[in-house]
Short mmCIF file of C-alpha atoms and ligand atoms in Angstrom, two decimals:
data_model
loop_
_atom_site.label_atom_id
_atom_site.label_comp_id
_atom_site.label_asym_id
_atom_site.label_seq_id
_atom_site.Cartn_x
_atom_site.Cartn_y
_atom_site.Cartn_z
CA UNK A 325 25.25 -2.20 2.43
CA UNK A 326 21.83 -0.14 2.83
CA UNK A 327 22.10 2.55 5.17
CA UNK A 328 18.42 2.89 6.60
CA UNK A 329 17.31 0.34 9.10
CA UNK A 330 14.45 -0.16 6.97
CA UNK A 331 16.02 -1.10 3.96
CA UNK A 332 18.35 -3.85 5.58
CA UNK A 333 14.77 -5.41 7.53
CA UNK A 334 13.49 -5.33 3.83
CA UNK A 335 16.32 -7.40 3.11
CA UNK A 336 16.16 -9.20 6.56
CA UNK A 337 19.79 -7.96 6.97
CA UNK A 338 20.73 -7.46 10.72
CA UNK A 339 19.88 -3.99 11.58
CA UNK A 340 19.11 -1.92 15.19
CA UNK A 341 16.17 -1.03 15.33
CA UNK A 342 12.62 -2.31 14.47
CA UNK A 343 11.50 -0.29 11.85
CA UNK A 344 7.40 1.38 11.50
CA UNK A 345 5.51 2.95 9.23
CA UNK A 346 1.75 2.77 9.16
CA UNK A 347 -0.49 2.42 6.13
CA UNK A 348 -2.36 5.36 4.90
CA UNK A 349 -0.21 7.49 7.35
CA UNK A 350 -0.34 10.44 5.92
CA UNK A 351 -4.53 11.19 6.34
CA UNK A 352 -7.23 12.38 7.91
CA UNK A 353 -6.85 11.50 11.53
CA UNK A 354 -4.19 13.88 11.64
CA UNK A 355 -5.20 17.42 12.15
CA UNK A 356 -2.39 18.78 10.38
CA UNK A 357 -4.07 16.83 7.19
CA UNK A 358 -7.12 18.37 7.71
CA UNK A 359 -6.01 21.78 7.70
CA UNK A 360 -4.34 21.45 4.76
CA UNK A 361 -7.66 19.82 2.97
CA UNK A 362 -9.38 22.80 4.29
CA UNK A 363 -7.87 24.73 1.63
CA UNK A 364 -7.71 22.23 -1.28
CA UNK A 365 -9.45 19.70 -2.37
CA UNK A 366 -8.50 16.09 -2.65
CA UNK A 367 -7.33 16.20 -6.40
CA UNK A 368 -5.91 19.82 -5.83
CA UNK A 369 -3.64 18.25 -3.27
CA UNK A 370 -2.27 15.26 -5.56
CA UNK A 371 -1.36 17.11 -8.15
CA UNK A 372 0.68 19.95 -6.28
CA UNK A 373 4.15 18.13 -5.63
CA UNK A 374 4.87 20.90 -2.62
CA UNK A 375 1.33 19.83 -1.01
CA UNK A 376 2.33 16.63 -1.51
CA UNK A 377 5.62 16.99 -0.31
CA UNK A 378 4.12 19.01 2.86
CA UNK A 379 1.53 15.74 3.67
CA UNK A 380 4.24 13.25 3.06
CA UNK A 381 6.18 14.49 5.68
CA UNK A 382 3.73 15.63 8.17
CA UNK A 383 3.49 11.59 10.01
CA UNK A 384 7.63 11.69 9.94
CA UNK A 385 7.96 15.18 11.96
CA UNK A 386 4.44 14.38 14.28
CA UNK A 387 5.38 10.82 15.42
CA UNK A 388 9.18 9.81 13.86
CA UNK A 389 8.37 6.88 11.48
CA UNK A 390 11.18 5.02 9.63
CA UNK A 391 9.95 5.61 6.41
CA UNK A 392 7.67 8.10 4.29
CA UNK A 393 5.02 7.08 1.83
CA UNK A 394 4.50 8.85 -1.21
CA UNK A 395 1.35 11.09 -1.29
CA UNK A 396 -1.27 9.62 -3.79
CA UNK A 397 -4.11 7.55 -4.70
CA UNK A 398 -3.91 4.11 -6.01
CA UNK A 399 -6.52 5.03 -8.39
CA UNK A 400 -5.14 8.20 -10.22
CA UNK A 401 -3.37 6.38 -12.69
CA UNK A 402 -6.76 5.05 -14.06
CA UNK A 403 -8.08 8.63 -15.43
CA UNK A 404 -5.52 8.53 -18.96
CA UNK A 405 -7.37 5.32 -19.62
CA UNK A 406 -10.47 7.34 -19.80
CA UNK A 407 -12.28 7.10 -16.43
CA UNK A 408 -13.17 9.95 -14.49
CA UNK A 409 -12.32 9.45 -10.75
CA UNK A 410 -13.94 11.79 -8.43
CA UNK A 411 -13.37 11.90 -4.47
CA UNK A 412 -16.07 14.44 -3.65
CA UNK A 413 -18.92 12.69 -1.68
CA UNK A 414 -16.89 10.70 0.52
CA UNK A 415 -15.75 7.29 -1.57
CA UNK A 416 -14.25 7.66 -4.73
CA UNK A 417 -16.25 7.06 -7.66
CA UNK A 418 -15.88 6.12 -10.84
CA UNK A 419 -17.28 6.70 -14.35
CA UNK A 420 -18.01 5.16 -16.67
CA UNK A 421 -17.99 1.54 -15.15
CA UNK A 422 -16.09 -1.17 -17.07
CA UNK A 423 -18.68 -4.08 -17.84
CA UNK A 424 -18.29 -5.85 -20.94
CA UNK A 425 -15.29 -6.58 -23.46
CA UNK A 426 -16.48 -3.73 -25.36
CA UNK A 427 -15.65 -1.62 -22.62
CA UNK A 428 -12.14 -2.87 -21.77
CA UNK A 429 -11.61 -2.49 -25.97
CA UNK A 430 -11.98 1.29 -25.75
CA UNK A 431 -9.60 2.05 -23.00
CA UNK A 432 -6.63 4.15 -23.86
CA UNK A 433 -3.55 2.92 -23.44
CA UNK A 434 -0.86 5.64 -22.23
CA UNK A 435 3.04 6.31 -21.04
CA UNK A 436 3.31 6.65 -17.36
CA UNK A 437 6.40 8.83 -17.55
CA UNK A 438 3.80 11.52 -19.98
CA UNK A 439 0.63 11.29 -18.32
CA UNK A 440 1.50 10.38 -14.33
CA UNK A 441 4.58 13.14 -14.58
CA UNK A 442 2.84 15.18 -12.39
CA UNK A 443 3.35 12.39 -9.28
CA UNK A 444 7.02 12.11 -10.44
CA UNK A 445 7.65 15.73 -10.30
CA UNK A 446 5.91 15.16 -6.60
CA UNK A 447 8.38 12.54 -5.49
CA UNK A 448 11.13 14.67 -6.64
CA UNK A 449 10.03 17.44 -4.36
CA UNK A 450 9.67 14.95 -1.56
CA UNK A 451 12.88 13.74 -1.64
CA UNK A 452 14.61 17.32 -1.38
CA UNK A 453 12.07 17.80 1.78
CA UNK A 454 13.06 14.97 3.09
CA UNK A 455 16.99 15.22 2.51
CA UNK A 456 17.95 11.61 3.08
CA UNK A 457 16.16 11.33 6.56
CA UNK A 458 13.57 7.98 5.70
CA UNK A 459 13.51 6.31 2.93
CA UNK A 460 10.47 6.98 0.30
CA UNK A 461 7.79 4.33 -0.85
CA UNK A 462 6.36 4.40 -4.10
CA UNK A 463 3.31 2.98 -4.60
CA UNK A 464 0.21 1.25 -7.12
CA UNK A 465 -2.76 -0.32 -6.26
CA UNK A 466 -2.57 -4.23 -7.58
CA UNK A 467 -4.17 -4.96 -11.24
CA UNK A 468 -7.08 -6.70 -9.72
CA UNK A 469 -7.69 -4.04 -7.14
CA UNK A 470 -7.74 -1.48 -9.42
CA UNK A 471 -9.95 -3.58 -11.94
CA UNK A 472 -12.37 -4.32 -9.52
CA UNK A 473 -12.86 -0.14 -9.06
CA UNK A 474 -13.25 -0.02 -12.73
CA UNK A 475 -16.13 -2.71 -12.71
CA UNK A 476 -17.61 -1.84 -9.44
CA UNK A 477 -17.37 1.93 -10.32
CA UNK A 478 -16.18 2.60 -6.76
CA UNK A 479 -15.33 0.93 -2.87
CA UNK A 480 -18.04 -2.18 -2.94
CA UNK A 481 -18.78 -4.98 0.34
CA UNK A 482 -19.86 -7.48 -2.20
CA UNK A 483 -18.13 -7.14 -5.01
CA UNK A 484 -20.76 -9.05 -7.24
CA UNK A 485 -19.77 -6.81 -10.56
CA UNK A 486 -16.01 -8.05 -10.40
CA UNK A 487 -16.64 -11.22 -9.74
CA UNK A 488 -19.71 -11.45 -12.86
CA UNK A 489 -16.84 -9.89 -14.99
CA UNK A 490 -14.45 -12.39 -14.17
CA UNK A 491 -16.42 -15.12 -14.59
CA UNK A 492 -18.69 -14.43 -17.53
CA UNK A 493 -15.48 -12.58 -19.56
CA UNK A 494 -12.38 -14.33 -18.32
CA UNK A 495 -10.77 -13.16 -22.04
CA UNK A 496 -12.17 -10.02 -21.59
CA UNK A 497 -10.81 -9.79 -17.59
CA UNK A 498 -7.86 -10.85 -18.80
CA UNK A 499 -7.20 -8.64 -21.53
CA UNK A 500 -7.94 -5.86 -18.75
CA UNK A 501 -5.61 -7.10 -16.18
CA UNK A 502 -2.48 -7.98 -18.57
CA UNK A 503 -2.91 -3.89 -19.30
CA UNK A 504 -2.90 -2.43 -16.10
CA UNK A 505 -0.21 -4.87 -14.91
CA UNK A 506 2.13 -3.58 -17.82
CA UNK A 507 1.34 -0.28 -16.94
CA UNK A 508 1.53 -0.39 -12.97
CA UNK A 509 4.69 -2.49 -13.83
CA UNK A 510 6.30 0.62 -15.90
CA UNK A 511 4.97 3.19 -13.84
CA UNK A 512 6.55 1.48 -10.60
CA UNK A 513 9.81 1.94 -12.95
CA UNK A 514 9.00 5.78 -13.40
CA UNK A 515 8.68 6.06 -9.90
CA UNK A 516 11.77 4.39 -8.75
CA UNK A 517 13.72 6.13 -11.50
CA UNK A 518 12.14 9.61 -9.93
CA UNK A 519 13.83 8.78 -6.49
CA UNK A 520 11.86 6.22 -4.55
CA UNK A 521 13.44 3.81 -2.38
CA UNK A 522 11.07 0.98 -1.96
CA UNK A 523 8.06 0.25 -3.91
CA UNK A 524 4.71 -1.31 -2.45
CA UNK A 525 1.53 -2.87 -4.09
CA UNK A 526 -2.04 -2.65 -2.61
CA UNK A 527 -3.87 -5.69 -3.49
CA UNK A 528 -6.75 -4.85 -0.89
CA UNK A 529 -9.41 -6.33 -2.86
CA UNK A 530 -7.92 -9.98 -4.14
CA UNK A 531 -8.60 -11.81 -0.90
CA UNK A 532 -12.20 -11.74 -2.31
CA UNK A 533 -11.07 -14.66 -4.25
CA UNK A 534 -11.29 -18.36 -4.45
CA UNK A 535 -7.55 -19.81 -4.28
CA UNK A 536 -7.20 -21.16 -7.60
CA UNK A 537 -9.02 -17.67 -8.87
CA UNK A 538 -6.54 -15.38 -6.36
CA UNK A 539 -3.80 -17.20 -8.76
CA UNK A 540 -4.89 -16.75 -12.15
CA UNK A 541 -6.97 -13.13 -12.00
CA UNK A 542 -3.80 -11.60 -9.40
CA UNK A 543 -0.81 -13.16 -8.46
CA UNK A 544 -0.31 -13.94 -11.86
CA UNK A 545 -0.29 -9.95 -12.60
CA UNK A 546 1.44 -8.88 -9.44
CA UNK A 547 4.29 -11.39 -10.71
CA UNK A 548 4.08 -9.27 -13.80
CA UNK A 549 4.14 -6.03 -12.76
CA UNK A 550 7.12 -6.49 -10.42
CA UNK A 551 9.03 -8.53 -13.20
CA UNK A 552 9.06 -5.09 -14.92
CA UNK A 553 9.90 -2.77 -12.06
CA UNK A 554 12.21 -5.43 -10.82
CA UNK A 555 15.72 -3.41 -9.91
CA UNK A 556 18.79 -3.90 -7.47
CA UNK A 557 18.46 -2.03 -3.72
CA UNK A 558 14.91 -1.56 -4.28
CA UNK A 559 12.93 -3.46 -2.52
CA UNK A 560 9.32 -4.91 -3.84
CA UNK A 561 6.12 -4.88 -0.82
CA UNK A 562 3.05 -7.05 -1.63
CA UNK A 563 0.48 -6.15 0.92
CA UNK A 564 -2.46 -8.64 0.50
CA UNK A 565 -5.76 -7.60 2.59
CA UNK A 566 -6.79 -11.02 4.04
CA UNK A 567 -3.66 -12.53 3.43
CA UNK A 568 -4.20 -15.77 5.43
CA UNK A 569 -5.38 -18.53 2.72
CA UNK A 570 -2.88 -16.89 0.71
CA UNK A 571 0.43 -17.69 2.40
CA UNK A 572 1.53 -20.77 0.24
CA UNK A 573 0.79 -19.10 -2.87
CA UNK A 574 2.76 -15.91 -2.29
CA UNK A 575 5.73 -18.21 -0.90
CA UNK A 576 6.10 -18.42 -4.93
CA UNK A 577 6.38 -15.05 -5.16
CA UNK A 578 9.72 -13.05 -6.21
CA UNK A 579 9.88 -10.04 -3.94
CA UNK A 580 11.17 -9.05 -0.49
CA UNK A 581 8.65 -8.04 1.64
CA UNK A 582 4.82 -9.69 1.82
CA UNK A 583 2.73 -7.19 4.12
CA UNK A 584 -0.18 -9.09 5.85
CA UNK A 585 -3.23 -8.08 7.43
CA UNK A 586 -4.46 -8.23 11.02
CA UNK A 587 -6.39 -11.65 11.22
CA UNK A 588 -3.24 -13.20 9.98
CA UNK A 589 -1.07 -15.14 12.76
CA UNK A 590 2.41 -13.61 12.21
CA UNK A 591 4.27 -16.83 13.27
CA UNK A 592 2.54 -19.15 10.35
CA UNK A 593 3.47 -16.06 8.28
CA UNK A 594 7.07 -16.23 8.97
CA UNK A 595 7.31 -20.04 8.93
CA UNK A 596 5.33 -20.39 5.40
CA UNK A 597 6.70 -16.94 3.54
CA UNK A 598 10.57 -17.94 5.30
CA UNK A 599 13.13 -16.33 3.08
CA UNK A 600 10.98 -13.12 2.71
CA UNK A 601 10.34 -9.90 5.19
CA UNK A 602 7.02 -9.42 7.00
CA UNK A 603 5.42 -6.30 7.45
CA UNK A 604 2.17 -6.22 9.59
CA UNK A 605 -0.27 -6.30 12.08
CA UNK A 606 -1.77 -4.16 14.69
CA UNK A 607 -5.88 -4.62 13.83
CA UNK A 608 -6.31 -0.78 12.97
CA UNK A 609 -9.43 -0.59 15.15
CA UNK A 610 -7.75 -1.16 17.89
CA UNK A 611 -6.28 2.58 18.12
CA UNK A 612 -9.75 3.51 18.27
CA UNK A 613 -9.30 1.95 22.17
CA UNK A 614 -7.86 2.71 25.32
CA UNK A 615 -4.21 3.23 25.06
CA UNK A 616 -3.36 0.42 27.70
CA UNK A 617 -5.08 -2.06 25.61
CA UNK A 618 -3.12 -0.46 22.66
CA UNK A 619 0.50 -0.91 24.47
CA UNK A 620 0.01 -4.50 25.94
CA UNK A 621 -1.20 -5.48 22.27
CA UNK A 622 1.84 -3.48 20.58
CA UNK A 623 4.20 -5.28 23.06
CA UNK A 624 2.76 -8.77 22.57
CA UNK A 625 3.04 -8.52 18.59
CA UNK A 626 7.06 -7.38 19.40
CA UNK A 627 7.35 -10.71 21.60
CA UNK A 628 6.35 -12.61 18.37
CA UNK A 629 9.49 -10.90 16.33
CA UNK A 630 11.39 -10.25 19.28
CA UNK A 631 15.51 -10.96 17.90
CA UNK A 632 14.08 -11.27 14.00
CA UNK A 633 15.83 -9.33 11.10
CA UNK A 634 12.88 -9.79 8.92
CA UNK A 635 10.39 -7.71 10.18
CA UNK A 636 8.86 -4.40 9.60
CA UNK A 637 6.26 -3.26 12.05
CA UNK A 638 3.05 -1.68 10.38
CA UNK A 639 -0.83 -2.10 10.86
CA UNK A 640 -2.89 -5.32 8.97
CA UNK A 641 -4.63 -2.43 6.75
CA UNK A 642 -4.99 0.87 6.59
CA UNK A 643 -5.18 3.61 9.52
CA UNK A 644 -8.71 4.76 9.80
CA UNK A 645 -10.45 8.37 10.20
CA UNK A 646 -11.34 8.16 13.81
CA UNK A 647 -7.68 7.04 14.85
CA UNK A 648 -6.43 8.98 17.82
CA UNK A 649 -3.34 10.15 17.33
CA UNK A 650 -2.29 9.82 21.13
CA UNK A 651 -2.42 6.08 20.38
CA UNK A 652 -0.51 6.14 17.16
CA UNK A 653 2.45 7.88 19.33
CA UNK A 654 2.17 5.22 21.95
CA UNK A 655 2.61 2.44 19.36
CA UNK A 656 5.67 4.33 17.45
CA UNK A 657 7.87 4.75 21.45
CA UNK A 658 6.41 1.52 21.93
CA UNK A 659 8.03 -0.21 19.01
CA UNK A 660 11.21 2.16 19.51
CA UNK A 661 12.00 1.71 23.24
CA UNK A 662 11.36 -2.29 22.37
CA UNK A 663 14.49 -2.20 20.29
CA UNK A 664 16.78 -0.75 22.49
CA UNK A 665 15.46 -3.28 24.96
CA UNK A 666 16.03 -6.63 22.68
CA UNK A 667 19.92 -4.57 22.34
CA UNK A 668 20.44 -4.93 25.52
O1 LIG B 1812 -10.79 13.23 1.69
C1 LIG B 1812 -9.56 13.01 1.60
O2 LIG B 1812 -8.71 13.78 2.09
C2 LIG B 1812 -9.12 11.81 0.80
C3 LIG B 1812 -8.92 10.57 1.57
C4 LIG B 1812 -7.82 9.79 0.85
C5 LIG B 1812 -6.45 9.81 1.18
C6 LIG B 1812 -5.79 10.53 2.32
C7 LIG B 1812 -7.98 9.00 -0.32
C8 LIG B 1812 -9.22 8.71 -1.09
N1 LIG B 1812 -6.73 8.53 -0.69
C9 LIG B 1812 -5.77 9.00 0.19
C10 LIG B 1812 -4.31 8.81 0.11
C11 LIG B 1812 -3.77 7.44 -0.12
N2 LIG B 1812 -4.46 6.37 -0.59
C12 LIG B 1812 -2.42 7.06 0.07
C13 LIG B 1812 -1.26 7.99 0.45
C14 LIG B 1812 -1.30 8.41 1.87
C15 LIG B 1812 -0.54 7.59 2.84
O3 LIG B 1812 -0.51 6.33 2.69
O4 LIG B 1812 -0.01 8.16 3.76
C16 LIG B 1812 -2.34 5.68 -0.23
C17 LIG B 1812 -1.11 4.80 -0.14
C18 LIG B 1812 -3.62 5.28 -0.66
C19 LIG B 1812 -3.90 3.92 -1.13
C20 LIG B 1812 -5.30 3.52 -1.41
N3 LIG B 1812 -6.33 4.27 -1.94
C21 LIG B 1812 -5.77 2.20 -1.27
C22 LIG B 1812 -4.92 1.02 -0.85
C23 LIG B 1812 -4.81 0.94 0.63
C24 LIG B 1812 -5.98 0.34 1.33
O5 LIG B 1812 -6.45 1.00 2.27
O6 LIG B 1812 -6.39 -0.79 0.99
C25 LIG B 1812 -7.12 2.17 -1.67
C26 LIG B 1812 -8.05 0.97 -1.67
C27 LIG B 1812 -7.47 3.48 -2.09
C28 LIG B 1812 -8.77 3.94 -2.65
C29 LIG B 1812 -9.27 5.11 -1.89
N4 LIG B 1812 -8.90 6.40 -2.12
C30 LIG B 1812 -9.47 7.24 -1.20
C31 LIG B 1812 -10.23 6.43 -0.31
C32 LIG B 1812 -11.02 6.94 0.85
C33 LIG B 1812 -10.09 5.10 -0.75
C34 LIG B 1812 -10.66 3.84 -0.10
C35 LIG B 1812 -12.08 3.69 -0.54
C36 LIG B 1812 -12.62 2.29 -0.33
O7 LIG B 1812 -12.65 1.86 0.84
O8 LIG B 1812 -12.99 1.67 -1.33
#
């Protein structure tokens, strides 16, 4: 039997208490974060494993949270292929831009346990830190995802290049994807075999796709990539931004827990994806509002789970800059005091 709260709602085993942990927790709304970035910059920190350490557990001490995330970026592991990632101005950006089959041809290929060792060395340092208090995630960003920063070259609101690339070079796309799904697959593996107790995929960028495209150019490599990392107590998290349309599709799916963004109605979720855990949905702008607003909303998503096993509360994306923290603390006692309440 799991021993963290969180691990048995992965599971949808009966636990007591609703478990939370927000996306992107460990960031720059928080102060602490900031002062830390002060000193170092972006890539400094994510490459130090006690800075890392330090940031990871920063959003457990501040405001409690069930479980820690691993301090990272989905798109580090894309540099030993041969792009250079920079996060100075803002947005990270990306060079040089994959655009044609030539391109994808002359990327390296390259052993996560060699050239991401720094990030396992990190989650090894973590775990001492956080001596058995949460439970760690691991993380990668989805094969799509992470091909669509490739061709786009950084964040996009179109994404035109991706979609050109996909359609104009399905071999070529597909060539690309089947890599970094092998690779995100095995370096999930690394990761878990490092310490971490629950891995999660970001496929923020595949709801830009046509249903019958959202199958072939990602599902089909998510299903890949957790094939590989597949192993016993460790749960597997899919979070799909705009997850909606999706729902049937990832019923297909073999892994525990399918995290789902905020437009999402959390009742179709748990009827279509039953079997599975759902993690979700606070709208992230909304702790940009008053904090009554923020508690009735908080309380009315609980109502929706109220007595379930199979949920784990987070936001529908990730938690944004201009967050104030006074509302993140609100939701956390919110969701805690709710439990003891549904004991009762
Ligand atoms: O200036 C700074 O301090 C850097 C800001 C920052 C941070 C704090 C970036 C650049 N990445 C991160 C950390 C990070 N990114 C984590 C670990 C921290 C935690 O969760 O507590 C994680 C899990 C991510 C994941 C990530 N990076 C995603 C998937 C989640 C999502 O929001 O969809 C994506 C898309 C990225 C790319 C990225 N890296 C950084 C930024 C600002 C972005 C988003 C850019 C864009 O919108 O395209």
């Amino acid at each position: 039997m799991p021993e963290f709260d969180f691990i048995k709602a992965a599971y949808g085993l009966p636990h007591d208490r609703i478990p939370i942990w927000i996306m992107r927790q460990a960031g720059r709304y928080l102060p602490e974060y900031r002062a830390v970035r002060e000193k170092v910059s972006f890539m400094e920190l994510c490459h130090s494993a006690e800075l890392m350490a330090e940031v990871t557990k920063q959003p457990i001490d501040i405001f409690g949270f069930d479980a820690a995330i691993l301090f990272s970026d989905i798109l580090l592991p894309l540099e030993p292929l041969g792009i250079k990632v920079s996060y100075d101005n803002g947005g990270p950006a990306l060079t040089p831009q994959v655009r044609t089959p030539d391109d994808v041809a002359h990327l390296k290929t390259y052993e996560p346990a060699d050239e991401m060792a720094y990030v396992l060395a990190g989650i090894k340092e973590i775990k001492k830190r956080l001596d058995g208090i949460v439970p760690l995630i691991g993380f990668c960003g989805s094969p799509f995802t992470l091909a669509s920063y490739m061709v786009e070259g950084g964040g996009s609101s179109r994404f035109a290049e991706i979609k050109k690339f996909i359609y104009n070079h399905p071999k070529a796309a597909h060539r690309l994807l089947g890599q970094l799904a092998e690779q995100t697959g095995r370096y999930l593996k690394d990761q878990i075999n490092a310490g971490v107790d629950v891995v999660q995929l970001f496929d923020s960028w595949g709801g830009i796709l046509p249903l019958d495209a959202y199958e072939e150019f990602s599902l089909r490599y998510i299903k890949m990539a957790f094939e590989i990392c597949k192993t016993e107590g460790v749960p597997r998290i899919l979070y799909l931004n705009n997850t909606a349309p999706y729902l049937k599709q990832l019923a297909e799916l073999d892994c525990e827990v399918i995290g789902v963004d905020w437009r999402t109605d959390l009742n179709d979720a748990m009827n279509i994806l039953s079997g599975k855990t759902i993690q979700g949905n606070l709208d992230p702008q909304l702790l940009f509002g008053p904090g009554k607003l923020v508690h009735e909303k908080t309380l009315e998503l609980l109502e929706t789970v109220a007595g379930k096993d199979n949920f784990i509360f987070n936001l529908g994306h990730g938690i944004q800059p201009e967050a104030l923290v006074d509302n993140v603390k609100l939701v956390v006692e919110t969701v805690h005091s709710f439990n003891i309440k549904r004991d009762q």
